[in-house]
Amino acid sequence: MPRQVQGNSRATTVEWFLCLGLVAYALTVVVLQHQHLTSLSSSDADVFALLSAAKEAFVSGVSSSSSKSEVVAGNTVLSHRPASLILQNPKLPDWVKRYAAWHGRQRRRYLDARRADNWSEADDVQFLISRCLQRDKCGGASDRLQDMPYNLMLANRTNRVLLVRWEKPAPLENFLVNPPDGIDWTLPDEMYDYLMEEGDWNLGEKETSESKIVSTIRRSSAAPMFRRYENDVVGHKIYHEIFRLLFSPSKALAERVEATMKSLDLTPSHYSSVHLRVKYPVKGVDEHTFTFQKHKKDITKWATNAVNCAAELHPNTTIYVSSDNNDTVGYLLEESHFAKHYIDATKHKKHPLVVKLVARDYSNEVHHVAFSDNKESDGFMNVFEDMMIMGMGRCVAHGMGGYGRLGAAL
C-alpha cells in the first residue's frame, strides 16, 4: 500500500507540472493574440477573426499571417482571405500560381514599353479582354462575372494577359477591385488608349489566333466547362479561390457588406442564403412589366421551396434572403408561414424548430445591371452586396438564372 501511495504521488506531481505547462502555453497564446489584435481596431479584430475561420478545410496546412493587404477601406477587412495566402495553398493548381506572377510581369512590361514610346519592347505581349463597352450587349452581373475563372484558364493556355473593362452601367472598379498581391485585371484609361491604338479588339475571335488582342463579352457555357475541369482534372473546387485572386470588394462595397452583416448578426460560414430570381423571363414573366401580385402564386411556391431547401441543407440556422424583387423579400420576412412561426417561437414560445429569415434593407427595388435606366453606380451596389454575402455563407439555395449559381460557386 505505501508503494501505491508513492506512485499516486508521483503521478499527481507529473499532472501538476503538465497543468502548469498547459496554463503557461495558453497564457502565451493569449498574449500573442492580444498583441496581434491590438494592432487592429476593435472592428477589424472582430471581423478578421470571423473571416479567417471561413473555408478552413481548403486552407488546412497553410499558415496564416496578418499584413497590410488584409485591410481595405480603412477599418474594413477584406471579405476574402488575402491573395498572398491563397497563392500559398498547396491545393491550388501550379498553373494558377505561375500565371499570377507571369501576368503581373507582362502587364508591367507592356505599360513600361508604351510609356517609353518603345512599342517593340512589348510587341510579343498579347491580351484577352473581358469587356462591356457602351455599344455591347452584356447581360447582367452574373453573365459577365461567372466566366472569369474560365477566362483566366484560357488566358493561361494561350499566353495572354487577362484584362476587364466595363463602361456600363459603371466601371467594375466601383464594386470590385483587384486584391493586393492578386491578379491586376484593371484596364485604366491610359492603358485603354494604348490598346485602342493597337487596332481592333477582335470580339469573339479564338484565343489561339495570332491577333495581339482578342475580346469577349460573355460565354454562356464557361461556368459548366470550368466545373467539368474542376471535377475531371483538379478533383476539388477552386472556382471560389480563383475568383478571389481576381476580385475583392471596393471600399464602398466592403463598408456596405460589413455594416449589413453586423446589423444582421451574420458570421461567415454560420448562415445559409436563399436567392430568388423571380423576374426571369419564363412562364409569361416579362422583366419590364413584372408585378409581384400578378405572379404571387408562383412566387410563393418558389420561395417556400427555396427556404425549405436551405433549411434542410443547413438546419436551425439563419437564412439570408435576396431577390431581384423587393416584394418577394418582404413576403418571406413579413407574411410567409416562416415569419409567423418565428414570431410564435420567440414571442409565444411555440414551434421550437423554426427558420430565422433576414435581409438587408429591401425598401428599394433592385436595379438589374442589364435592364435598368439608372446611371448612378450606387444604385447597383446591392447587387454586389448580395453576391458577397451569399459567397460567405455555408450554402445557397437558388432558382433560375445565373446570379444564384454565382453566389453558390463563391
Tab-separated table of C-alpha atoms in Angstrom:
chain	number	residue	atom	x	y	z
A	1	MET	CA	0.000	0.000	0.000
A	2	PRO	CA	2.779	2.564	0.774
A	3	ARG	CA	4.232	1.931	-2.748
A	4	GLN	CA	0.845	2.535	-4.293
A	5	VAL	CA	0.517	5.822	-2.456
A	6	GLN	CA	4.024	6.836	-3.598
A	7	GLY	CA	3.085	6.025	-7.199
A	8	ASN	CA	-0.022	8.164	-6.940
A	9	SER	CA	2.067	10.987	-5.529
A	10	ARG	CA	4.462	10.871	-8.475
A	11	ALA	CA	1.534	10.811	-10.890
A	12	THR	CA	-0.026	13.771	-9.128
A	13	THR	CA	3.254	15.695	-9.329
A	14	VAL	CA	3.546	14.985	-13.079
A	15	GLU	CA	-0.044	16.013	-13.628
A	16	TRP	CA	0.592	19.298	-11.786
A	17	PHE	CA	3.623	20.039	-13.963
A	18	LEU	CA	1.608	19.196	-17.065
A	19	CYS	CA	-1.207	21.506	-15.975
A	20	LEU	CA	1.240	24.302	-15.213
A	21	GLY	CA	2.814	23.841	-18.640
A	22	LEU	CA	-0.542	23.988	-20.392
A	23	VAL	CA	-1.547	27.086	-18.454
A	24	ALA	CA	1.748	28.785	-19.371
A	25	TYR	CA	1.250	27.859	-23.044
A	26	ALA	CA	-2.322	29.169	-23.022
A	27	LEU	CA	-1.224	32.448	-21.442
A	28	THR	CA	1.496	32.832	-24.077
A	29	VAL	CA	-1.009	32.300	-26.869
A	30	VAL	CA	-3.427	34.796	-25.338
A	31	VAL	CA	-0.678	37.416	-25.001
A	32	LEU	CA	0.465	36.908	-28.600
A	33	GLN	CA	-3.078	37.095	-29.896
A	34	HIS	CA	-3.667	40.255	-27.864
A	35	GLN	CA	-0.506	41.844	-29.282
A	36	HIS	CA	-1.612	40.955	-32.817
A	37	LEU	CA	-5.188	42.144	-32.459
A	38	THR	CA	-4.362	45.376	-30.714
A	39	SER	CA	-2.637	46.453	-33.935
A	40	LEU	CA	-6.131	46.465	-35.493
A	41	SER	CA	-9.177	48.421	-34.467
A	42	SER	CA	-11.798	46.551	-32.459
A	43	SER	CA	-13.955	46.310	-35.591
A	44	ASP	CA	-11.019	44.904	-37.568
A	45	ALA	CA	-10.292	42.315	-34.916
A	46	ASP	CA	-13.850	41.041	-34.751
A	47	VAL	CA	-14.313	40.732	-38.489
A	48	PHE	CA	-10.815	39.377	-39.098
A	49	ALA	CA	-11.410	36.624	-36.560
A	50	LEU	CA	-14.684	35.702	-38.230
A	51	LEU	CA	-13.430	35.764	-41.803
A	52	SER	CA	-10.192	33.916	-41.119
A	53	ALA	CA	-12.215	30.937	-39.911
A	54	ALA	CA	-14.060	30.575	-43.218
A	55	LYS	CA	-13.282	27.622	-45.517
A	56	GLU	CA	-10.766	26.110	-43.077
A	57	ALA	CA	-10.817	22.750	-44.852
A	58	PHE	CA	-9.484	24.277	-48.057
A	59	VAL	CA	-6.636	26.149	-46.419
A	60	SER	CA	-5.568	23.474	-43.941
A	61	GLY	CA	-1.830	23.247	-43.779
A	62	VAL	CA	-1.282	26.843	-44.893
A	63	SER	CA	-0.033	29.246	-42.258
A	64	SER	CA	-1.939	32.500	-41.943
A	65	SER	CA	-0.468	35.907	-41.373
A	66	SER	CA	-1.724	39.440	-40.952
A	67	SER	CA	-0.475	42.120	-43.299
A	68	LYS	CA	-1.493	45.419	-44.806
A	69	SER	CA	-3.039	43.515	-47.709
A	70	GLU	CA	-5.732	42.217	-45.376
A	71	VAL	CA	-7.137	45.678	-44.725
A	72	VAL	CA	-9.081	47.783	-47.192
A	73	ALA	CA	-11.222	50.878	-46.753
A	74	GLY	CA	-9.530	51.975	-43.547
A	75	ASN	CA	-11.243	49.889	-40.880
A	76	THR	CA	-12.868	47.396	-43.237
A	77	VAL	CA	-11.361	43.942	-43.581
A	78	LEU	CA	-11.486	42.189	-46.926
A	79	SER	CA	-14.349	39.769	-47.399
A	80	HIS	CA	-11.856	37.157	-48.553
A	81	ARG	CA	-8.515	35.780	-47.434
A	82	PRO	CA	-5.543	37.748	-48.787
A	83	ALA	CA	-4.469	36.740	-52.296
A	84	SER	CA	-0.965	36.089	-50.963
A	85	LEU	CA	-2.391	33.403	-48.683
A	86	ILE	CA	-4.460	31.816	-51.456
A	87	LEU	CA	-1.358	31.590	-53.640
A	88	GLN	CA	0.411	29.584	-50.910
A	89	ASN	CA	-2.314	26.963	-50.922
A	90	PRO	CA	-0.964	23.545	-51.980
A	91	LYS	CA	-4.411	22.597	-53.315
A	92	LEU	CA	-4.361	25.395	-55.889
A	93	PRO	CA	-3.014	24.152	-59.259
A	94	ASP	CA	0.516	25.306	-60.025
A	95	TRP	CA	-0.538	26.923	-63.299
A	96	VAL	CA	-2.649	29.445	-61.372
A	97	LYS	CA	0.328	30.490	-59.253
A	98	ARG	CA	2.644	30.701	-62.267
A	99	TYR	CA	0.120	32.706	-64.272
A	100	ALA	CA	-0.439	35.197	-61.447
A	101	ALA	CA	3.274	36.020	-61.386
A	102	TRP	CA	3.641	35.988	-65.189
A	103	HIS	CA	0.567	38.197	-65.657
A	104	GLY	CA	1.995	40.899	-63.397
A	105	ARG	CA	5.340	40.913	-65.207
A	106	GLN	CA	3.787	41.092	-68.687
A	107	ARG	CA	1.319	43.820	-67.770
A	108	ARG	CA	4.095	45.960	-66.298
A	109	ARG	CA	6.375	45.280	-69.269
A	110	TYR	CA	3.733	46.438	-71.732
A	111	LEU	CA	2.975	49.629	-69.821
A	112	ASP	CA	6.671	50.452	-69.359
A	113	ALA	CA	7.324	49.977	-73.082
A	114	ARG	CA	4.388	52.120	-74.170
A	115	ARG	CA	5.203	54.883	-71.718
A	116	ALA	CA	8.734	54.941	-73.096
A	117	ASP	CA	7.298	55.019	-76.621
A	118	ASN	CA	9.172	51.812	-77.355
A	119	TRP	CA	6.461	49.553	-78.798
A	120	SER	CA	8.866	46.880	-79.992
A	121	GLU	CA	9.883	46.015	-76.421
A	122	ALA	CA	6.391	44.638	-75.753
A	123	ASP	CA	5.408	43.550	-79.257
A	124	ASP	CA	5.022	39.936	-78.091
A	125	VAL	CA	2.562	40.736	-75.252
A	126	GLN	CA	-0.959	39.570	-76.150
A	127	PHE	CA	-4.261	40.252	-74.394
A	128	LEU	CA	-7.636	38.688	-73.648
A	129	ILE	CA	-10.131	41.381	-72.654
A	130	SER	CA	-13.449	40.685	-70.944
A	131	ARG	CA	-15.447	43.731	-71.910
A	132	CYS	CA	-18.717	45.610	-71.639
A	133	LEU	CA	-18.332	48.750	-73.738
A	134	GLN	CA	-21.105	51.226	-74.406
A	135	ARG	CA	-22.072	49.542	-77.689
A	136	ASP	CA	-22.033	45.973	-76.288
A	137	LYS	CA	-24.954	43.856	-75.115
A	138	CYS	CA	-23.544	42.361	-71.971
A	139	GLY	CA	-26.235	40.797	-69.790
A	140	GLY	CA	-26.402	41.013	-66.007
A	141	ALA	CA	-23.703	40.876	-63.358
A	142	SER	CA	-23.514	37.075	-63.239
A	143	ASP	CA	-23.490	36.833	-67.053
A	144	ARG	CA	-20.330	38.901	-67.092
A	145	LEU	CA	-18.589	37.599	-63.978
A	146	GLN	CA	-19.287	33.875	-63.802
A	147	ASP	CA	-16.954	33.038	-66.693
A	148	MET	CA	-13.929	34.859	-65.261
A	149	PRO	CA	-12.155	31.784	-63.815
A	150	TYR	CA	-12.601	30.104	-67.214
A	151	ASN	CA	-11.259	33.219	-68.955
A	152	LEU	CA	-8.243	33.067	-66.669
A	153	MET	CA	-7.636	29.446	-67.652
A	154	LEU	CA	-7.900	30.337	-71.367
A	155	ALA	CA	-5.551	33.280	-70.922
A	156	ASN	CA	-3.025	30.996	-69.270
A	157	ARG	CA	-3.252	28.376	-72.023
A	158	THR	CA	-2.755	30.962	-74.767
A	159	ASN	CA	-0.230	33.205	-73.005
A	160	ARG	CA	-2.481	36.247	-72.900
A	161	VAL	CA	-2.783	38.961	-70.264
A	162	LEU	CA	-6.359	38.944	-68.927
A	163	LEU	CA	-7.975	42.374	-68.508
A	164	VAL	CA	-11.507	43.612	-67.745
A	165	ARG	CA	-13.188	46.795	-68.938
A	166	TRP	CA	-16.760	47.797	-68.023
A	167	GLU	CA	-18.248	51.047	-69.233
A	168	LYS	CA	-21.860	50.322	-68.302
A	169	PRO	CA	-23.704	50.595	-66.075
A	170	ALA	CA	-20.482	51.830	-64.431
A	171	PRO	CA	-16.811	50.793	-64.276
A	172	LEU	CA	-16.464	47.479	-62.460
A	173	GLU	CA	-13.959	49.095	-60.101
A	174	ASN	CA	-16.864	50.874	-58.398
A	175	PHE	CA	-17.831	47.474	-56.990
A	176	LEU	CA	-14.888	45.086	-57.314
A	177	VAL	CA	-11.157	45.788	-57.348
A	178	ASN	CA	-8.053	43.689	-57.828
A	179	PRO	CA	-6.732	42.481	-54.456
A	180	PRO	CA	-3.213	43.295	-53.298
A	181	ASP	CA	-0.840	40.511	-54.428
A	182	GLY	CA	-3.588	39.144	-56.684
A	183	ILE	CA	-4.112	39.469	-60.434
A	184	ASP	CA	-4.418	43.047	-61.687
A	185	TRP	CA	-7.099	42.839	-64.395
A	186	THR	CA	-7.814	46.569	-64.403
A	187	LEU	CA	-7.735	48.488	-67.671
A	188	PRO	CA	-7.440	52.177	-66.726
A	189	ASP	CA	-7.850	54.939	-69.269
A	190	GLU	CA	-4.146	55.209	-70.030
A	191	MET	CA	-3.847	51.531	-70.891
A	192	TYR	CA	-7.205	51.611	-72.672
A	193	ASP	CA	-5.887	54.323	-75.007
A	194	TYR	CA	-2.747	52.308	-75.709
A	195	LEU	CA	-4.748	49.201	-76.586
A	196	MET	CA	-7.165	51.141	-78.771
A	197	GLU	CA	-4.144	52.335	-80.746
A	198	GLU	CA	-3.155	48.697	-81.272
A	199	GLY	CA	-6.190	48.213	-83.513
A	200	ASP	CA	-9.320	46.066	-83.409
A	201	TRP	CA	-10.098	44.099	-80.253
A	202	ASN	CA	-11.391	41.178	-82.348
A	203	LEU	CA	-14.553	40.363	-80.426
A	204	GLY	CA	-15.231	36.623	-80.345
A	205	GLU	CA	-12.026	35.644	-82.090
A	206	LYS	CA	-10.277	32.480	-80.903
A	207	GLU	CA	-7.706	32.997	-78.181
A	208	THR	CA	-5.322	30.799	-80.175
A	209	SER	CA	-5.219	33.308	-83.041
A	210	GLU	CA	-2.189	35.444	-83.840
A	211	SER	CA	-4.075	38.670	-83.043
A	212	LYS	CA	-2.499	40.822	-80.370
A	213	ILE	CA	-5.906	41.454	-78.773
A	214	VAL	CA	-8.994	39.264	-78.590
A	215	SER	CA	-12.045	40.115	-76.523
A	216	THR	CA	-15.170	38.503	-75.137
A	217	ILE	CA	-18.385	39.767	-73.579
A	218	ARG	CA	-19.929	36.642	-72.067
A	219	ARG	CA	-19.642	32.886	-72.506
A	220	SER	CA	-22.826	31.004	-71.716
A	221	SER	CA	-21.004	27.672	-71.436
A	222	ALA	CA	-17.961	28.864	-69.500
A	223	ALA	CA	-19.137	28.049	-65.958
A	224	PRO	CA	-20.224	24.450	-66.799
A	225	MET	CA	-16.932	23.849	-68.615
A	226	PHE	CA	-14.955	25.091	-65.641
A	227	ARG	CA	-16.973	22.828	-63.313
A	228	ARG	CA	-16.066	19.860	-65.518
A	229	TYR	CA	-12.424	20.892	-65.303
A	230	GLU	CA	-12.689	21.018	-61.504
A	231	ASN	CA	-14.325	17.580	-61.346
A	232	ASP	CA	-12.302	15.751	-64.005
A	233	VAL	CA	-8.853	17.290	-63.621
A	234	VAL	CA	-8.414	19.064	-60.287
A	235	GLY	CA	-10.652	16.841	-58.158
A	236	HIS	CA	-11.911	19.615	-55.881
A	237	LYS	CA	-13.420	23.110	-56.089
A	238	ILE	CA	-11.112	26.013	-56.947
A	239	TYR	CA	-13.578	28.425	-58.600
A	240	HIS	CA	-14.039	30.488	-55.458
A	241	GLU	CA	-10.287	30.758	-54.926
A	242	ILE	CA	-9.570	31.963	-58.463
A	243	PHE	CA	-12.420	34.464	-58.217
A	244	ARG	CA	-10.841	35.861	-55.045
A	245	LEU	CA	-7.458	36.171	-56.760
A	246	LEU	CA	-9.188	38.448	-59.249
A	247	PHE	CA	-11.747	40.328	-57.189
A	248	SER	CA	-12.163	41.832	-53.761
A	249	PRO	CA	-14.798	44.380	-52.714
A	250	SER	CA	-14.209	48.052	-53.343
A	251	LYS	CA	-14.041	50.384	-50.359
A	252	ALA	CA	-17.707	51.357	-50.714
A	253	LEU	CA	-18.869	47.765	-51.164
A	254	ALA	CA	-16.757	46.439	-48.292
A	255	GLU	CA	-18.274	49.006	-45.947
A	256	ARG	CA	-21.795	48.074	-47.043
A	257	VAL	CA	-21.176	44.349	-46.607
A	258	GLU	CA	-19.596	44.785	-43.188
A	259	ALA	CA	-22.420	47.024	-41.958
A	260	THR	CA	-25.120	44.661	-43.206
A	261	MET	CA	-23.530	41.558	-41.734
A	262	LYS	CA	-23.012	43.284	-38.416
A	263	SER	CA	-26.588	44.546	-38.268
A	264	LEU	CA	-27.977	41.092	-39.116
A	265	ASP	CA	-25.533	39.271	-36.823
A	266	LEU	CA	-24.194	37.153	-39.692
A	267	THR	CA	-20.995	35.191	-39.164
A	268	PRO	CA	-19.229	33.733	-42.227
A	269	SER	CA	-19.970	30.023	-42.717
A	270	HIS	CA	-22.645	30.108	-39.995
A	271	TYR	CA	-25.640	31.064	-42.114
A	272	SER	CA	-27.179	30.000	-45.407
A	273	SER	CA	-28.721	32.010	-48.218
A	274	VAL	CA	-31.746	31.932	-50.482
A	275	HIS	CA	-31.839	33.797	-53.770
A	276	LEU	CA	-34.996	34.126	-55.859
A	277	ARG	CA	-34.723	35.405	-59.438
A	278	VAL	CA	-38.477	35.860	-59.877
A	279	LYS	CA	-38.278	38.162	-62.913
A	280	TYR	CA	-36.541	35.549	-65.031
A	281	PRO	CA	-38.325	35.535	-68.426
A	282	VAL	CA	-40.234	32.244	-68.258
A	283	LYS	CA	-43.902	31.330	-67.817
A	284	GLY	CA	-45.100	34.648	-69.209
A	285	VAL	CA	-42.847	36.757	-66.962
A	286	ASP	CA	-41.631	39.987	-68.527
A	287	GLU	CA	-38.781	41.840	-66.800
A	288	HIS	CA	-40.216	45.234	-67.682
A	289	THR	CA	-43.911	44.696	-66.824
A	290	PHE	CA	-43.459	42.350	-63.852
A	291	THR	CA	-45.531	42.808	-60.705
A	292	PHE	CA	-45.414	40.679	-57.571
A	293	GLN	CA	-49.203	40.433	-57.278
A	294	LYS	CA	-49.556	39.200	-60.837
A	295	HIS	CA	-47.220	36.265	-60.204
A	296	LYS	CA	-47.705	35.842	-56.448
A	297	LYS	CA	-48.982	32.259	-56.682
A	298	ASP	CA	-45.843	31.008	-58.426
A	299	ILE	CA	-43.508	33.190	-56.382
A	300	THR	CA	-44.809	31.985	-53.009
A	301	LYS	CA	-44.371	28.399	-54.182
A	302	TRP	CA	-40.805	29.037	-55.352
A	303	ALA	CA	-39.968	30.958	-52.177
A	304	THR	CA	-41.312	28.275	-49.851
A	305	ASN	CA	-39.416	25.585	-51.726
A	306	ALA	CA	-36.152	27.567	-51.627
A	307	VAL	CA	-36.330	28.214	-47.880
A	308	ASN	CA	-37.225	24.579	-47.168
A	309	CYS	CA	-34.254	23.510	-49.280
A	310	ALA	CA	-31.823	25.804	-47.440
A	311	ALA	CA	-33.212	24.735	-44.061
A	312	GLU	CA	-32.735	21.082	-44.966
A	313	LEU	CA	-29.154	21.673	-46.110
A	314	HIS	CA	-28.296	23.730	-43.021
A	315	PRO	CA	-30.870	23.136	-40.245
A	316	ASN	CA	-31.549	25.504	-37.355
A	317	THR	CA	-29.661	28.416	-38.800
A	318	THR	CA	-30.210	31.953	-40.023
A	319	ILE	CA	-31.067	32.288	-43.720
A	320	TYR	CA	-30.143	35.412	-45.657
A	321	VAL	CA	-32.796	36.225	-48.264
A	322	SER	CA	-32.213	38.132	-51.510
A	323	SER	CA	-34.182	38.579	-54.700
A	324	ASP	CA	-34.440	40.708	-57.826
A	325	ASN	CA	-37.821	41.849	-56.453
A	326	ASN	CA	-38.168	43.557	-53.077
A	327	ASP	CA	-41.803	42.487	-52.642
A	328	THR	CA	-40.648	38.874	-52.709
A	329	VAL	CA	-38.213	39.535	-49.863
A	330	GLY	CA	-40.947	41.386	-47.985
A	331	TYR	CA	-43.327	38.463	-48.402
A	332	LEU	CA	-40.851	35.999	-46.910
A	333	LEU	CA	-39.894	38.211	-43.977
A	334	GLU	CA	-43.342	39.577	-43.164
A	335	GLU	CA	-46.126	37.337	-44.490
A	336	SER	CA	-44.853	33.804	-45.012
A	337	HIS	CA	-45.517	30.997	-42.543
A	338	PHE	CA	-41.764	31.028	-41.792
A	339	ALA	CA	-42.113	34.572	-40.464
A	340	LYS	CA	-45.237	33.695	-38.469
A	341	HIS	CA	-43.629	30.610	-36.939
A	342	TYR	CA	-40.587	32.641	-35.917
A	343	ILE	CA	-42.791	35.188	-34.148
A	344	ASP	CA	-44.654	32.374	-32.407
A	345	ALA	CA	-41.398	30.766	-31.326
A	346	THR	CA	-39.748	33.917	-29.991
A	347	LYS	CA	-42.781	35.681	-28.578
A	348	HIS	CA	-45.168	32.878	-27.664
A	349	LYS	CA	-42.606	30.074	-27.140
A	350	LYS	CA	-44.182	27.856	-29.797
A	351	HIS	CA	-42.605	25.986	-32.727
A	352	PRO	CA	-39.167	25.308	-31.213
A	353	LEU	CA	-37.684	24.346	-34.615
A	354	VAL	CA	-38.019	27.492	-36.724
A	355	VAL	CA	-36.261	29.261	-39.547
A	356	LYS	CA	-34.946	32.776	-38.969
A	357	LEU	CA	-35.040	34.828	-42.178
A	358	VAL	CA	-33.051	38.059	-42.511
A	359	ALA	CA	-32.304	40.512	-45.315
A	360	ARG	CA	-30.617	43.831	-45.943
A	361	ASP	CA	-32.775	46.924	-46.429
A	362	TYR	CA	-35.269	45.954	-49.137
A	363	SER	CA	-37.264	49.174	-49.265
A	364	ASN	CA	-35.875	49.974	-52.716
A	365	GLU	CA	-36.202	47.774	-55.794
A	366	VAL	CA	-33.044	46.079	-57.089
A	367	HIS	CA	-31.692	47.569	-60.316
A	368	HIS	CA	-30.808	44.898	-62.881
A	369	VAL	CA	-27.360	45.609	-64.292
A	370	ALA	CA	-28.506	44.975	-67.877
A	371	PHE	CA	-32.004	46.489	-67.946
A	372	SER	CA	-32.089	49.394	-65.505
A	373	ASP	CA	-32.170	53.002	-66.681
A	374	ASN	CA	-30.304	54.033	-63.546
A	375	LYS	CA	-26.994	55.770	-64.291
A	376	GLU	CA	-25.590	56.017	-60.759
A	377	SER	CA	-23.180	53.292	-59.672
A	378	ASP	CA	-24.516	53.360	-56.099
A	379	GLY	CA	-27.868	52.156	-57.389
A	380	PHE	CA	-26.285	48.810	-58.305
A	381	MET	CA	-24.302	48.350	-55.101
A	382	ASN	CA	-26.839	45.981	-53.550
A	383	VAL	CA	-26.394	43.567	-56.493
A	384	PHE	CA	-22.781	43.061	-55.455
A	385	GLU	CA	-23.585	43.248	-51.750
A	386	ASP	CA	-25.930	40.263	-52.017
A	387	MET	CA	-23.350	38.379	-54.091
A	388	MET	CA	-20.630	38.891	-51.482
A	389	ILE	CA	-22.861	37.934	-48.573
A	390	MET	CA	-24.076	34.781	-50.327
A	391	GLY	CA	-20.463	33.889	-51.054
A	392	MET	CA	-19.506	33.980	-47.369
A	393	GLY	CA	-22.323	31.718	-46.227
A	394	ARG	CA	-22.389	27.970	-45.853
A	395	CYS	CA	-24.731	27.128	-48.713
A	396	VAL	CA	-27.059	28.818	-51.218
A	397	ALA	CA	-30.493	27.635	-52.343
A	398	HIS	CA	-31.402	29.335	-55.600
A	399	GLY	CA	-33.777	29.087	-58.505
A	400	MET	CA	-33.477	30.198	-62.117
A	401	GLY	CA	-30.757	32.402	-63.571
A	402	GLY	CA	-27.010	32.568	-63.148
A	403	TYR	CA	-26.846	35.009	-60.242
A	404	GLY	CA	-27.788	32.445	-57.597
A	405	ARG	CA	-25.384	29.943	-59.143
A	406	LEU	CA	-22.582	32.514	-58.916
A	407	GLY	CA	-23.317	33.100	-55.236
A	408	ALA	CA	-23.251	29.353	-54.634
A	409	ALA	CA	-19.977	28.959	-56.541
A	410	LEU	CA	-18.370	31.559	-54.308
